[in-house]
Amino acid sequence: MGTLRDLQYALQEKIEELRQRDALIDELELELDQKDELIQRLQNELDKYRSVIKPATQQAQQQQQHSSGALQEHHRTKRQAISAEPTAFNIQDLSHVTLPFYPKSPQSKELIKEAILDNDFMKNLELSQIQEIVDCMYPVEYGKDSCIIKEGDVGSLVYVME
């Protein structure tokens, strides 16, 4: 058995070990938080890119089906949503920006325009800006009971449900 002095020394060593471990845990938690933030930013960027690539791929597939005559009429069992990709740029960079255009029916255009005008954040846009947003939006289909938007998530897309 150790003496009281030996036990006090051992206790001090253990306390110092615990402090070092706590400091390491704090560092690792901070690093984990930073990596979580990075993952969220990258996920948002990936969602933006997927939202652009997916419609282009779908459009190419539809054109291929139309040209081969393989397109068959089907019943719509999926819900549709319209999405627009936000773009970030300086006002000076606007001279060379070409916005994508997706053709749509007059009914879809009106539905999107009404949804924008009903939105507190977007209703004060100029009509030309609203028209540009309408032109840039495209249909996206989701299966029944799909989770499209979850409350509290950081959003990078605009949806209009049809």
GROMACS .gro file of N, CA and C in nm:
model
  486
    1MET      N    1   0.083  -0.117   0.000
    1MET     CA    2   0.000   0.000   0.000
    1MET      C    3   0.087   0.124   0.000
    2GLY      N    4   0.037   0.227  -0.068
    2GLY     CA    5   0.113   0.350  -0.074
    2GLY      C    6   0.083   0.440   0.044
    3THR      N    7   0.169   0.531   0.061
    3THR     CA    8   0.149   0.629   0.166
    3THR      C    9   0.052   0.734   0.117
    4LEU      N   10   0.009   0.818   0.207
    4LEU     CA   11  -0.083   0.925   0.173
    4LEU      C   12  -0.022   1.016   0.066
    5ARG      N   13   0.105   1.043   0.081
    5ARG     CA   14   0.174   1.129  -0.015
    5ARG      C   15   0.175   1.063  -0.154
    6ASP      N   16   0.200   0.932  -0.162
    6ASP     CA   17   0.199   0.859  -0.289
    6ASP      C   18   0.061   0.863  -0.353
    7LEU      N   19  -0.041   0.846  -0.272
    7LEU     CA   20  -0.179   0.850  -0.324
    7LEU      C   21  -0.216   0.989  -0.375
    8GLN      N   22  -0.173   1.092  -0.302
    8GLN     CA   23  -0.200   1.229  -0.347
    8GLN      C   24  -0.129   1.257  -0.479
    9TYR      N   25  -0.008   1.209  -0.493
    9TYR     CA   26   0.067   1.226  -0.617
    9TYR      C   27  -0.002   1.153  -0.733
   10ALA      N   28  -0.045   1.032  -0.707
   10ALA     CA   29  -0.116   0.954  -0.810
   10ALA      C   30  -0.246   1.023  -0.849
   11LEU      N   31  -0.316   1.078  -0.748
   11LEU     CA   32  -0.440   1.150  -0.775
   11LEU      C   33  -0.414   1.272  -0.863
   12GLN      N   34  -0.308   1.347  -0.835
   12GLN     CA   35  -0.272   1.464  -0.915
   12GLN      C   36  -0.242   1.423  -1.059
   13GLU      N   37  -0.170   1.311  -1.075
   13GLU     CA   38  -0.140   1.262  -1.210
   13GLU      C   39  -0.268   1.228  -1.286
   14LYS      N   40  -0.360   1.162  -1.218
   14LYS     CA   41  -0.488   1.124  -1.282
   14LYS      C   42  -0.569   1.249  -1.316
   15ILE      N   43  -0.569   1.347  -1.228
   15ILE     CA   44  -0.641   1.472  -1.256
   15ILE      C   45  -0.581   1.541  -1.379
   16GLU      N   46  -0.448   1.543  -1.388
   16GLU     CA   47  -0.381   1.603  -1.504
   16GLU      C   48  -0.414   1.526  -1.632
   17GLU      N   49  -0.416   1.392  -1.620
   17GLU     CA   50  -0.453   1.309  -1.735
   17GLU      C   51  -0.595   1.342  -1.781
   18LEU      N   52  -0.686   1.355  -1.687
   18LEU     CA   53  -0.825   1.388  -1.721
   18LEU      C   54  -0.835   1.526  -1.786
   19ARG      N   55  -0.758   1.623  -1.738
   19ARG     CA   56  -0.758   1.757  -1.800
   19ARG      C   57  -0.710   1.749  -1.944
   20GLN      N   58  -0.604   1.671  -1.967
   20GLN     CA   59  -0.551   1.655  -2.102
   20GLN      C   60  -0.655   1.588  -2.192
   21ARG      N   61  -0.721   1.488  -2.139
   21ARG     CA   62  -0.824   1.419  -2.219
   21ARG      C   63  -0.941   1.512  -2.248
   22ASP      N   64  -0.981   1.590  -2.147
   22ASP     CA   65  -1.089   1.687  -2.168
   22ASP      C   66  -1.050   1.789  -2.275
   23ALA      N   67  -0.927   1.835  -2.271
   23ALA     CA   68  -0.880   1.931  -2.372
   23ALA      C   69  -0.881   1.866  -2.510
   24LEU      N   70  -0.839   1.741  -2.519
   24LEU     CA   71  -0.841   1.669  -2.646
   24LEU      C   72  -0.984   1.651  -2.696
   25ILE      N   73  -1.073   1.615  -2.604
   25ILE     CA   74  -1.214   1.599  -2.642
   25ILE      C   75  -1.271   1.730  -2.693
   26ASP      N   76  -1.239   1.841  -2.626
   26ASP     CA   77  -1.286   1.973  -2.672
   26ASP      C   78  -1.235   2.005  -2.812
   27GLU      N   79  -1.106   1.976  -2.836
   27GLU     CA   80  -1.048   1.999  -2.969
   27GLU      C   81  -1.118   1.914  -3.074
   28LEU      N   82  -1.141   1.787  -3.041
   28LEU     CA   83  -1.205   1.696  -3.137
   28LEU      C   84  -1.350   1.736  -3.163
   29GLU      N   85  -1.421   1.783  -3.060
   29GLU     CA   86  -1.558   1.829  -3.079
   29GLU      C   87  -1.562   1.952  -3.170
   30LEU      N   88  -1.468   2.043  -3.150
   30LEU     CA   89  -1.460   2.161  -3.235
   30LEU      C   90  -1.432   2.120  -3.380
   31GLU      N   91  -1.337   2.029  -3.397
   31GLU     CA   92  -1.306   1.980  -3.531
   31GLU      C   93  -1.426   1.911  -3.594
   32LEU      N   94  -1.499   1.835  -3.515
   32LEU     CA   95  -1.618   1.766  -3.565
   32LEU      C   96  -1.724   1.866  -3.607
   33ASP      N   97  -1.745   1.972  -3.528
   33ASP     CA   98  -1.842   2.075  -3.564
   33ASP      C   99  -1.802   2.143  -3.695
   34GLN      N  100  -1.673   2.171  -3.712
   34GLN     CA  101  -1.627   2.234  -3.836
   34GLN      C  102  -1.650   2.141  -3.954
   35LYS      N  103  -1.624   2.014  -3.935
   35LYS     CA  104  -1.644   1.918  -4.045
   35LYS      C  105  -1.792   1.900  -4.076
   36ASP      N  106  -1.877   1.904  -3.973
   36ASP     CA  107  -2.021   1.898  -3.997
   36ASP      C  108  -2.068   2.017  -4.080
   37GLU      N  109  -2.017   2.136  -4.047
   37GLU     CA  110  -2.051   2.255  -4.124
   37GLU      C  111  -2.003   2.242  -4.268
   38LEU      N  112  -1.883   2.191  -4.287
   38LEU     CA  113  -1.830   2.170  -4.421
   38LEU      C  114  -1.916   2.070  -4.498
   39ILE      N  115  -1.954   1.963  -4.433
   39ILE     CA  116  -2.039   1.862  -4.498
   39ILE      C  117  -2.172   1.925  -4.540
   40GLN      N  118  -2.230   2.007  -4.452
   40GLN     CA  119  -2.358   2.071  -4.485
   40GLN      C  120  -2.342   2.165  -4.604
   41ARG      N  121  -2.233   2.244  -4.607
   41ARG     CA  122  -2.210   2.334  -4.721
   41ARG      C  123  -2.191   2.254  -4.850
   42LEU      N  124  -2.111   2.148  -4.841
   42LEU     CA  125  -2.088   2.065  -4.959
   42LEU      C  126  -2.215   1.995  -5.005
   43GLN      N  127  -2.297   1.951  -4.909
   43GLN     CA  128  -2.425   1.888  -4.944
   43GLN      C  129  -2.515   1.987  -5.017
   44ASN      N  130  -2.518   2.111  -4.969
   44ASN     CA  131  -2.598   2.213  -5.036
   44ASN      C  132  -2.547   2.238  -5.178
   45GLU      N  133  -2.416   2.245  -5.194
   45GLU     CA  134  -2.359   2.263  -5.328
   45GLU      C  135  -2.393   2.145  -5.417
   46LEU      N  136  -2.380   2.025  -5.362
   46LEU     CA  137  -2.412   1.904  -5.438
   46LEU      C  138  -2.559   1.904  -5.481
   47ASP      N  139  -2.648   1.946  -5.391
   47ASP     CA  140  -2.790   1.955  -5.425
   47ASP      C  141  -2.812   2.053  -5.539
   48LYS      N  142  -2.740   2.165  -5.537
   48LYS     CA  143  -2.752   2.263  -5.645
   48LYS      C  144  -2.711   2.200  -5.778
   49TYR      N  145  -2.597   2.132  -5.778
   49TYR     CA  146  -2.548   2.071  -5.902
   49TYR      C  147  -2.640   1.960  -5.950
   50ARG      N  148  -2.687   1.880  -5.858
   50ARG     CA  149  -2.780   1.772  -5.895
   50ARG      C  150  -2.908   1.829  -5.954
   51SER      N  151  -2.955   1.941  -5.899
   51SER     CA  152  -3.079   1.999  -5.949
   51SER      C  153  -3.064   2.049  -6.092
   52VAL      N  154  -2.943   2.083  -6.132
   52VAL     CA  155  -2.918   2.127  -6.269
   52VAL      C  156  -2.894   2.009  -6.360
   53ILE      N  157  -2.818   1.913  -6.314
   53ILE     CA  158  -2.782   1.798  -6.397
   53ILE      C  159  -2.900   1.707  -6.421
   54LYS      N  160  -2.980   1.681  -6.319
   54LYS     CA  161  -3.092   1.589  -6.331
   54LYS      C  162  -3.192   1.632  -6.438
   55PRO      N  163  -3.237   1.760  -6.440
   55PRO     CA  164  -3.331   1.800  -6.545
   55PRO      C  165  -3.270   1.788  -6.684
   56ALA      N  166  -3.142   1.821  -6.699
   56ALA     CA  167  -3.079   1.811  -6.830
   56ALA      C  168  -3.074   1.665  -6.875
   57THR      N  169  -3.044   1.575  -6.783
   57THR     CA  170  -3.041   1.432  -6.814
   57THR      C  171  -3.180   1.383  -6.848
   58GLN      N  172  -3.280   1.423  -6.769
   58GLN     CA  173  -3.417   1.382  -6.796
   58GLN      C  174  -3.464   1.435  -6.932
   59GLN      N  175  -3.429   1.560  -6.960
   59GLN     CA  176  -3.470   1.618  -7.088
   59GLN      C  177  -3.407   1.542  -7.204
   60ALA      N  178  -3.280   1.505  -7.193
   60ALA     CA  179  -3.213   1.428  -7.298
   60ALA      C  180  -3.278   1.292  -7.315
   61GLN      N  181  -3.314   1.228  -7.205
   61GLN     CA  182  -3.380   1.098  -7.212
   61GLN      C  183  -3.516   1.111  -7.279
   62GLN      N  184  -3.590   1.216  -7.244
   62GLN     CA  185  -3.720   1.236  -7.306
   62GLN      C  186  -3.708   1.261  -7.455
   63GLN      N  187  -3.609   1.341  -7.495
   63GLN     CA  188  -3.588   1.366  -7.637
   63GLN      C  189  -3.552   1.238  -7.709
   64GLN      N  190  -3.470   1.155  -7.646
   64GLN     CA  191  -3.431   1.028  -7.705
   64GLN      C  192  -3.553   0.937  -7.720
   65GLN      N  193  -3.639   0.934  -7.619
   65GLN     CA  194  -3.759   0.852  -7.626
   65GLN      C  195  -3.853   0.902  -7.735
   66HIS      N  196  -3.869   1.034  -7.746
   66HIS     CA  197  -3.955   1.090  -7.850
   66HIS      C  198  -3.901   1.055  -7.989
   67SER      N  199  -3.770   1.065  -8.008
   67SER     CA  200  -3.712   1.040  -8.140
   67SER      C  201  -3.720   0.893  -8.176
   68SER      N  202  -3.714   0.803  -8.078
   68SER     CA  203  -3.719   0.660  -8.109
   68SER      C  204  -3.862   0.608  -8.114
   69GLY      N  205  -3.957   0.693  -8.078
   69GLY     CA  206  -4.097   0.650  -8.081
   69GLY      C  207  -4.131   0.557  -7.966
   70ALA      N  208  -4.044   0.547  -7.867
   70ALA     CA  209  -4.066   0.454  -7.757
   70ALA      C  210  -4.147   0.514  -7.644
   71LEU      N  211  -4.181   0.641  -7.655
   71LEU     CA  212  -4.255   0.705  -7.546
   71LEU      C  213  -4.399   0.657  -7.548
   72GLN      N  214  -4.440   0.601  -7.439
   72GLN     CA  215  -4.577   0.552  -7.429
   72GLN      C  216  -4.650   0.638  -7.328
   73GLU      N  217  -4.780   0.653  -7.351
   73GLU     CA  218  -4.859   0.734  -7.258
   73GLU      C  219  -4.870   0.660  -7.125
   74HIS      N  220  -4.855   0.733  -7.016
   74HIS     CA  221  -4.865   0.670  -6.885
   74HIS      C  222  -4.948   0.759  -6.793
   75HIS      N  223  -5.002   0.698  -6.689
   75HIS     CA  224  -5.081   0.772  -6.592
   75HIS      C  225  -4.988   0.833  -6.489
   76ARG      N  226  -5.017   0.955  -6.452
   76ARG     CA  227  -4.931   1.025  -6.357
   76ARG      C  228  -4.966   0.978  -6.216
   77THR      N  229  -4.866   0.916  -6.151
   77THR     CA  230  -4.885   0.869  -6.014
   77THR      C  231  -4.791   0.939  -5.918
   78LYS      N  232  -4.706   1.025  -5.971
   78LYS     CA  233  -4.610   1.097  -5.887
   78LYS      C  234  -4.651   1.242  -5.875
   79ARG      N  235  -4.614   1.302  -5.763
   79ARG     CA  236  -4.635   1.445  -5.748
   79ARG      C  237  -4.524   1.517  -5.823
   80GLN      N  238  -4.554   1.638  -5.866
   80GLN     CA  239  -4.453   1.716  -5.936
   80GLN      C  240  -4.422   1.842  -5.856
   81ALA      N  241  -4.300   1.883  -5.866
   81ALA     CA  242  -4.258   2.010  -5.804
   81ALA      C  243  -4.173   2.084  -5.905
   82ILE      N  244  -4.169   2.213  -5.893
   82ILE     CA  245  -4.088   2.296  -5.980
   82ILE      C  246  -3.979   2.356  -5.894
   83SER      N  247  -3.857   2.357  -5.943
   83SER     CA  248  -3.745   2.404  -5.864
   83SER      C  249  -3.663   2.502  -5.944
   84ALA      N  250  -3.607   2.603  -5.877
   84ALA     CA  251  -3.515   2.696  -5.940
   84ALA      C  252  -3.386   2.698  -5.860
   85GLU      N  253  -3.275   2.696  -5.929
   85GLU     CA  254  -3.146   2.697  -5.860
   85GLU      C  255  -3.106   2.840  -5.830
   86PRO      N  256  -3.072   2.867  -5.704
   86PRO     CA  257  -3.023   3.002  -5.673
   86PRO      C  258  -2.882   3.019  -5.728
   87THR      N  259  -2.852   3.140  -5.772
   87THR     CA  260  -2.717   3.167  -5.820
   87THR      C  261  -2.659   3.282  -5.740
   88ALA      N  262  -2.531   3.273  -5.712
   88ALA     CA  263  -2.464   3.378  -5.636
   88ALA      C  264  -2.357   3.441  -5.726
   89PHE      N  265  -2.365   3.571  -5.745
   89PHE     CA  266  -2.266   3.640  -5.827
   89PHE      C  267  -2.271   3.789  -5.795
   90ASN      N  268  -2.166   3.858  -5.831
   90ASN     CA  269  -2.162   4.003  -5.813
   90ASN      C  270  -2.242   4.069  -5.923
   91ILE      N  271  -2.294   4.187  -5.895
   91ILE     CA  272  -2.375   4.258  -5.994
   91ILE      C  273  -2.294   4.290  -6.120
   92GLN      N  274  -2.161   4.306  -6.106
   92GLN     CA  275  -2.076   4.334  -6.221
   92GLN      C  276  -2.068   4.212  -6.315
   93ASP      N  277  -2.090   4.093  -6.260
   93ASP     CA  278  -2.078   3.971  -6.339
   93ASP      C  279  -2.203   3.941  -6.421
   94LEU      N  280  -2.306   4.022  -6.412
   94LEU     CA  281  -2.433   3.993  -6.478
   94LEU      C  282  -2.426   4.001  -6.630
   95SER      N  283  -2.329   4.070  -6.685
   95SER     CA  284  -2.324   4.092  -6.829
   95SER      C  285  -2.308   3.962  -6.907
   96HIS      N  286  -2.243   3.863  -6.853
   96HIS     CA  287  -2.220   3.739  -6.927
   96HIS      C  288  -2.299   3.620  -6.873
   97VAL      N  289  -2.392   3.644  -6.781
   97VAL     CA  290  -2.471   3.535  -6.724
   97VAL      C  291  -2.586   3.501  -6.816
   98THR      N  292  -2.595   3.375  -6.852
   98THR     CA  293  -2.706   3.326  -6.932
   98THR      C  294  -2.787   3.231  -6.845
   99LEU      N  295  -2.911   3.266  -6.819
   99LEU     CA  296  -2.995   3.183  -6.734
   99LEU      C  297  -3.057   3.071  -6.817
  100PRO      N  298  -3.071   2.954  -6.757
  100PRO     CA  299  -3.133   2.843  -6.831
  100PRO      C  300  -3.282   2.871  -6.853
  101PHE      N  301  -3.334   2.815  -6.959
  101PHE     CA  302  -3.477   2.829  -6.990
  101PHE      C  303  -3.536   2.691  -7.007
  102TYR      N  304  -3.648   2.666  -6.940
  102TYR     CA  305  -3.719   2.539  -6.951
  102TYR      C  306  -3.861   2.569  -6.998
  103PRO      N  307  -3.899   2.517  -7.115
  103PRO     CA  308  -4.035   2.545  -7.163
  103PRO      C  309  -4.139   2.482  -7.070
  104LYS      N  310  -4.253   2.550  -7.058
  104LYS     CA  311  -4.361   2.500  -6.974
  104LYS      C  312  -4.493   2.554  -7.026
  105SER      N  313  -4.599   2.493  -6.983
  105SER     CA  314  -4.732   2.535  -7.027
  105SER      C  315  -4.770   2.668  -6.964
  106PRO      N  316  -4.864   2.740  -7.027
  106PRO     CA  317  -4.910   2.867  -6.968
  106PRO      C  318  -4.968   2.846  -6.827
  107GLN      N  319  -5.032   2.731  -6.804
  107GLN     CA  320  -5.088   2.704  -6.672
  107GLN      C  321  -4.976   2.691  -6.568
  108SER      N  322  -4.868   2.623  -6.604
  108SER     CA  323  -4.756   2.609  -6.511
  108SER      C  324  -4.690   2.743  -6.485
  109LYS      N  325  -4.675   2.823  -6.590
  109LYS     CA  326  -4.617   2.957  -6.572
  109LYS      C  327  -4.700   3.040  -6.476
  110GLU      N  328  -4.831   3.035  -6.492
  110GLU     CA  329  -4.920   3.113  -6.406
  110GLU      C  330  -4.915   3.062  -6.262
  111LEU      N  331  -4.911   2.930  -6.245
  111LEU     CA  332  -4.902   2.871  -6.112
  111LEU      C  333  -4.775   2.917  -6.040
  112ILE      N  334  -4.663   2.916  -6.111
  112ILE     CA  335  -4.535   2.959  -6.052
  112ILE      C  336  -4.540   3.107  -6.018
  113LYS      N  337  -4.591   3.188  -6.111
  113LYS     CA  338  -4.598   3.333  -6.088
  113LYS      C  339  -4.684   3.364  -5.966
  114GLU      N  340  -4.798   3.298  -5.954
  114GLU     CA  341  -4.885   3.321  -5.838
  114GLU      C  342  -4.816   3.280  -5.709
  115ALA      N  343  -4.743   3.169  -5.713
  115ALA     CA  344  -4.672   3.124  -5.593
  115ALA      C  345  -4.566   3.224  -5.551
  116ILE      N  346  -4.496   3.281  -5.648
  116ILE     CA  347  -4.394   3.382  -5.618
  116ILE      C  348  -4.459   3.506  -5.558
  117LEU      N  349  -4.569   3.549  -5.616
  117LEU     CA  350  -4.637   3.669  -5.567
  117LEU      C  351  -4.699   3.647  -5.429
  118ASP      N  352  -4.726   3.522  -5.393
  118ASP     CA  353  -4.779   3.491  -5.260
  118ASP      C  354  -4.669   3.475  -5.156
  119ASN      N  355  -4.543   3.472  -5.199
  119ASN     CA  356  -4.430   3.451  -5.109
  119ASN      C  357  -4.384   3.585  -5.053
  120ASP      N  358  -4.377   3.595  -4.920
  120ASP     CA  359  -4.339   3.721  -4.856
  120ASP      C  360  -4.200   3.769  -4.898
  121PHE      N  361  -4.109   3.677  -4.924
  121PHE     CA  362  -3.972   3.715  -4.958
  121PHE      C  363  -3.957   3.752  -5.106
  122MET      N  364  -4.045   3.703  -5.191
  122MET     CA  365  -4.026   3.721  -5.335
  122MET      C  366  -4.130   3.814  -5.399
  123LYS      N  367  -4.236   3.847  -5.327
  123LYS     CA  368  -4.345   3.922  -5.390
  123LYS      C  369  -4.307   4.063  -5.431
  124ASN      N  370  -4.197   4.116  -5.378
  124ASN     CA  371  -4.156   4.253  -5.412
  124ASN      C  372  -4.056   4.258  -5.527
  125LEU      N  373  -4.032   4.146  -5.591
  125LEU     CA  374  -3.942   4.146  -5.707
  125LEU      C  375  -4.009   4.218  -5.823
  126GLU      N  376  -3.926   4.267  -5.913
  126GLU     CA  377  -3.980   4.328  -6.034
  126GLU      C  378  -4.039   4.218  -6.123
  127LEU      N  379  -4.133   4.256  -6.208
  127LEU     CA  380  -4.197   4.157  -6.295
  127LEU      C  381  -4.096   4.087  -6.385
  128SER      N  382  -3.995   4.160  -6.430
  128SER     CA  383  -3.894   4.097  -6.516
  128SER      C  384  -3.815   3.991  -6.438
  129GLN      N  385  -3.789   4.017  -6.310
  129GLN     CA  386  -3.719   3.919  -6.227
  129GLN      C  387  -3.807   3.796  -6.204
  130ILE      N  388  -3.935   3.819  -6.180
  130ILE     CA  389  -4.028   3.707  -6.162
  130ILE      C  390  -4.034   3.623  -6.289
  131GLN      N  391  -4.038   3.690  -6.405
  131GLN     CA  392  -4.042   3.617  -6.532
  131GLN      C  393  -3.916   3.532  -6.551
  132GLU      N  394  -3.800   3.586  -6.512
  132GLU     CA  395  -3.676   3.510  -6.523
  132GLU      C  396  -3.679   3.387  -6.433
  133ILE      N  397  -3.733   3.402  -6.313
  133ILE     CA  398  -3.744   3.288  -6.223
  133ILE      C  399  -3.838   3.184  -6.281
  134VAL      N  400  -3.951   3.229  -6.333
  134VAL     CA  401  -4.047   3.137  -6.395
  134VAL      C  402  -3.981   3.060  -6.509
  135ASP      N  403  -3.906   3.130  -6.592
  135ASP     CA  404  -3.840   3.065  -6.706
  135ASP      C  405  -3.734   2.964  -6.664
  136CYS      N  406  -3.669   2.988  -6.551
  136CYS     CA  407  -3.561   2.901  -6.504
  136CYS      C  408  -3.611   2.777  -6.430
  137MET      N  409  -3.735   2.776  -6.390
  137MET     CA  410  -3.785   2.664  -6.311
  137MET      C  411  -3.819   2.546  -6.403
  138TYR      N  412  -3.808   2.428  -6.347
  138TYR     CA  413  -3.830   2.306  -6.423
  138TYR      C  414  -3.901   2.203  -6.337
  139PRO      N  415  -3.970   2.108  -6.401
  139PRO     CA  416  -4.044   2.008  -6.323
  139PRO      C  417  -3.951   1.901  -6.265
  140VAL      N  418  -3.984   1.859  -6.145
  140VAL     CA  419  -3.913   1.751  -6.078
  140VAL      C  420  -4.020   1.661  -6.018
  141GLU      N  421  -4.008   1.531  -6.041
  141GLU     CA  422  -4.107   1.439  -5.986
  141GLU      C  423  -4.051   1.367  -5.865
  142TYR      N  424  -4.137   1.352  -5.765
  142TYR     CA  425  -4.103   1.279  -5.644
  142TYR      C  426  -4.210   1.175  -5.620
  143GLY      N  427  -4.171   1.062  -5.565
  143GLY     CA  428  -4.266   0.958  -5.534
  143GLY      C  429  -4.356   0.998  -5.418
  144LYS      N  430  -4.468   0.932  -5.409
  144LYS     CA  431  -4.562   0.958  -5.301
  144LYS      C  432  -4.492   0.938  -5.167
  145ASP      N  433  -4.522   1.025  -5.072
  145ASP     CA  434  -4.466   1.022  -4.936
  145ASP      C  435  -4.317   1.051  -4.931
  146SER      N  436  -4.259   1.107  -5.039
  146SER     CA  437  -4.117   1.145  -5.037
  146SER      C  438  -4.100   1.268  -4.949
  147CYS      N  439  -3.987   1.275  -4.879
  147CYS     CA  440  -3.954   1.392  -4.799
  147CYS      C  441  -3.881   1.491  -4.890
  148ILE      N  442  -3.944   1.602  -4.920
  148ILE     CA  443  -3.886   1.701  -5.010
  148ILE      C  444  -3.817   1.811  -4.931
  149ILE      N  445  -3.885   1.862  -4.831
  149ILE     CA  446  -3.829   1.967  -4.746
  149ILE      C  447  -3.862   1.931  -4.602
  150LYS      N  448  -3.761   1.940  -4.515
  150LYS     CA  449  -3.783   1.915  -4.373
  150LYS      C  450  -3.762   2.046  -4.298
  151GLU      N  451  -3.855   2.080  -4.212
  151GLU     CA  452  -3.848   2.204  -4.137
  151GLU      C  453  -3.716   2.212  -4.061
  152GLY      N  454  -3.651   2.327  -4.073
  152GLY     CA  455  -3.525   2.349  -4.004
  152GLY      C  456  -3.403   2.326  -4.093
  153ASP      N  457  -3.420   2.258  -4.207
  153ASP     CA  458  -3.308   2.237  -4.298
  153ASP      C  459  -3.270   2.367  -4.367
  154VAL      N  460  -3.143   2.380  -4.400
  154VAL     CA  461  -3.098   2.494  -4.479
  154VAL      C  462  -3.146   2.473  -4.621
  155GLY      N  463  -3.212   2.570  -4.677
  155GLY     CA  464  -3.267   2.556  -4.811
  155GLY      C  465  -3.181   2.619  -4.917
  156SER      N  466  -3.175   2.555  -5.033
  156SER     CA  467  -3.101   2.613  -5.146
  156SER      C  468  -3.185   2.608  -5.272
  157LEU      N  469  -3.308   2.559  -5.262
  157LEU     CA  470  -3.395   2.547  -5.378
  157LEU      C  471  -3.532   2.606  -5.346
  158VAL      N  472  -3.604   2.643  -5.451
  158VAL     CA  473  -3.740   2.693  -5.438
  158VAL      C  474  -3.832   2.592  -5.506
  159TYR      N  475  -3.937   2.551  -5.437
  159TYR     CA  476  -4.032   2.456  -5.493
  159TYR      C  477  -4.170   2.519  -5.502
  160VAL      N  478  -4.240   2.486  -5.609
  160VAL     CA  479  -4.381   2.518  -5.623
  160VAL      C  480  -4.450   2.387  -5.649
  161MET      N  481  -4.538   2.348  -5.557
  161MET     CA  482  -4.605   2.218  -5.570
  161MET      C  483  -4.723   2.228  -5.666
  162GLU      N  484  -4.732   2.130  -5.752
  162GLU     CA  485  -4.846   2.123  -5.846
  162GLU      C  486  -4.931   2.003  -5.809
   0.00000   0.00000   0.00000
